[in-house]
Amino acid sequence: MIGRRVRRTVTPRPDSTLWPAVIVAAFCLCISTLAGQAPPSVEYRLSFPAPQHRWLAVDVRFDGVGEAPLHVRMSSASPGRYARHEFAKNLIEISFTGSDDAAVEVVRRGPAHWEVAGHGGEVRARYRLFGDRTDGTYLAVDATHAHMNAPATLLWAEGLEERAARVTLTPPDGEAWSVATQLFPTGDPLTYTAPNLAYLLDSPIEFSDFTLRTFTVPDPADPAHRPTFRVAVHHAGGEAGLAEYVAAVESVVRETVPIFGEFPRFETGTYTFIADYLPAASGDAMEHRNSTVLTAPAGLDGAGSRTRLLGSVSHEFVHAWNVERIRPHSLEPFDFTAANVSGDLWLAEGFTNYYGALILQRAGLVGAGATLARFERVIDTVVNGAGRQFRSVVEMSRMAPFTDAATAIDPTNFENTFISYYVWGEAIALGLDLALRERTGGRVTLDDYMQALWERFGRTGAGVPGVVTTPYTPADAEAVLGRAAGDPAFAREFFARYIDGREVVDYVRLLEQAGIVMRAVAPGRAALGALPLGGGMRVARSTGYGSPLHAAGIDRDDVITSFDGRRVTSGSDLRRLAGSKRPGDRVRLGFRRLGRDLETTVTLAADNRFELVLLESTGATPSPGQMSFRRAWLGSRQ
Ligand SMILES: [Zn+2]
């Protein structure tokens, strides 16, 4: 921004004399002299002398840090990943020196916290770090690339969070790797800057021989604003499928912007998709302010494989608005030393998930069959999920530190106590979209709600890159819904019942508006519910609270041996026999527990599986009203 303004000022207008230009030049000199007095930046130098051994070397300098001890930290959390991750565990070695490389006193204050004293105003840290996971959270170094999530890679110092940072990369000997990142470029293609620590740690870096494609899309609200989109793909497949993939990414971008009405002002003028589609990559994706990381052990050469990758593209791109700029207070500021607890992930992640699916549908990248199958799974997970007996979607959001790629060695009971806020939030978004359309005759939709949130909380003002100045609270989210719907009482009731409460909307009625039928797969048929069987007839996981098996006292490690006096040897046997009865029938169930043969009585339930189908597939004809509802909802908005 500053560079552009200065350039415009020094360009003499045709009628100007020489003097104003000279004055402007002198003024610019003053600015650059002042800039020279700004606090020193933090300097990172990254090198990769032996990438095949999966480590990198980092040399960090903190200058002008005064006389007090400096508290240096590795992060224990990474924005967008809601559990703790101890990135310091992969340090191979670390050392600190002070001014003139003199020895310093170092006290290890915590697993990822060093107190450095006696440094004489300057601290230098040198470390080597192992990393072998290509995804959105961790660090991977190998002979083909360095794929770096910043909190997993860069240590930092307390009290210097507002300082700018400079990152310089040196490729392995003989490699001509280049850099894909949202960091600010400099004249040197291997050196980048960040205006502060929050932006630095939000900036992943892919350093490899990737393929780069770019396109621009005009902002519908301001055609002069044409952000550049970069697609950096590190993959093994050459050109096959690449052009089709990039075209699909562009159609995702074009289909997303009408939802919010305008593009964010990406601070560098660009948004970068960093895609690593490699055999050794993990299936993952992570949002950042002006970029996203997309990883999968898949190639681009098959249409089916490409389509599966696009769900992450659309989800993560929606995050450029929802979460990166429309950000809940519970995630701002982000705590790099612990997990932020947020009750708002149903909106931050769940609504993003809904749009991720809807955008692919609207852009014609998937068909209605795939979209209905997805919504079917989503509604089923929520309607039939045992966790809804215990927690609202707000409380599920607060489970994220335990569930979002969190690792533990003891078993959990999440199949009974947890429903993903991604899925439940998506179900709420679907219900709210349909409910808004229903009550306003299609005049107000979920897009209007997202746009209202964008205008109130997301639109970027003169803020500092990396810092969200106006995060929202749950009360704000409800108030904006009330305004968008033109009815605060509707918003209050919706939040009370479906967000703070544990009810679900009437999907049957709401979907009917679009000529979509939600119906039982096997009406009147009896069932045992989910059968969490492992090898053979052993119950491998907790039986579902409220399910027939659970009510009959069956649980983990029991081995089911007979049903109604007949020996059973497979899950399909058991399902078939149960299906031959009627809901409510009481049947003897034999099982083996701890070496003893036992018997119980199970009361069969009604088969609760359902499906979503287009009305026309049932032989009926949708009304013109249903067809226009469907087009307005699922059709392109471009
Ligand atoms: Zn997400």
Coordinates of N, CA, C and O and ligand atoms in Angstrom, one line a residue, residues 82 287 315-316 319 348-349 352 422, ligand 1:
Y82 N -7.9 -26.7 16.3 CA -8.4 -26.2 17.6 C -7.9 -27.0 18.8 O -8.2 -26.7 19.9
E287 N -7.2 -23.1 6.4 CA -7.4 -21.7 6.0 C -6.4 -20.7 6.6 O -5.9 -21.0 7.7
H315 N -14.5 -25.0 0.7 CA -14.5 -24.8 2.1 C -13.5 -23.7 2.5 O -13.8 -22.7 3.2
E316 N -12.3 -24.0 2.2 CA -11.2 -23.1 2.6 C -11.3 -21.7 2.1 O -11.0 -20.7 2.7
H319 N -13.6 -19.5 4.0 CA -12.9 -19.1 5.2 C -12.2 -17.7 5.0 O -11.9 -17.0 6.0
A348 N -18.4 -20.8 12.5 CA -17.1 -20.6 11.8 C -16.8 -21.8 10.9 O -16.3 -21.6 9.8
E349 N -17.1 -23.0 11.3 CA -16.7 -24.2 10.5 C -18.0 -24.8 9.9 O -17.9 -25.2 8.7
T352 N -19.4 -22.8 7.1 CA -18.4 -22.8 6.0 C -18.5 -24.2 5.3 O -18.4 -24.2 4.0
Y422 N -18.7 -29.4 12.7 CA -18.7 -29.2 11.2 C -20.0 -29.7 10.7 O -20.6 -29.0 9.9
Ligands
ZN1 ZN -12.6 -25.1 8.1

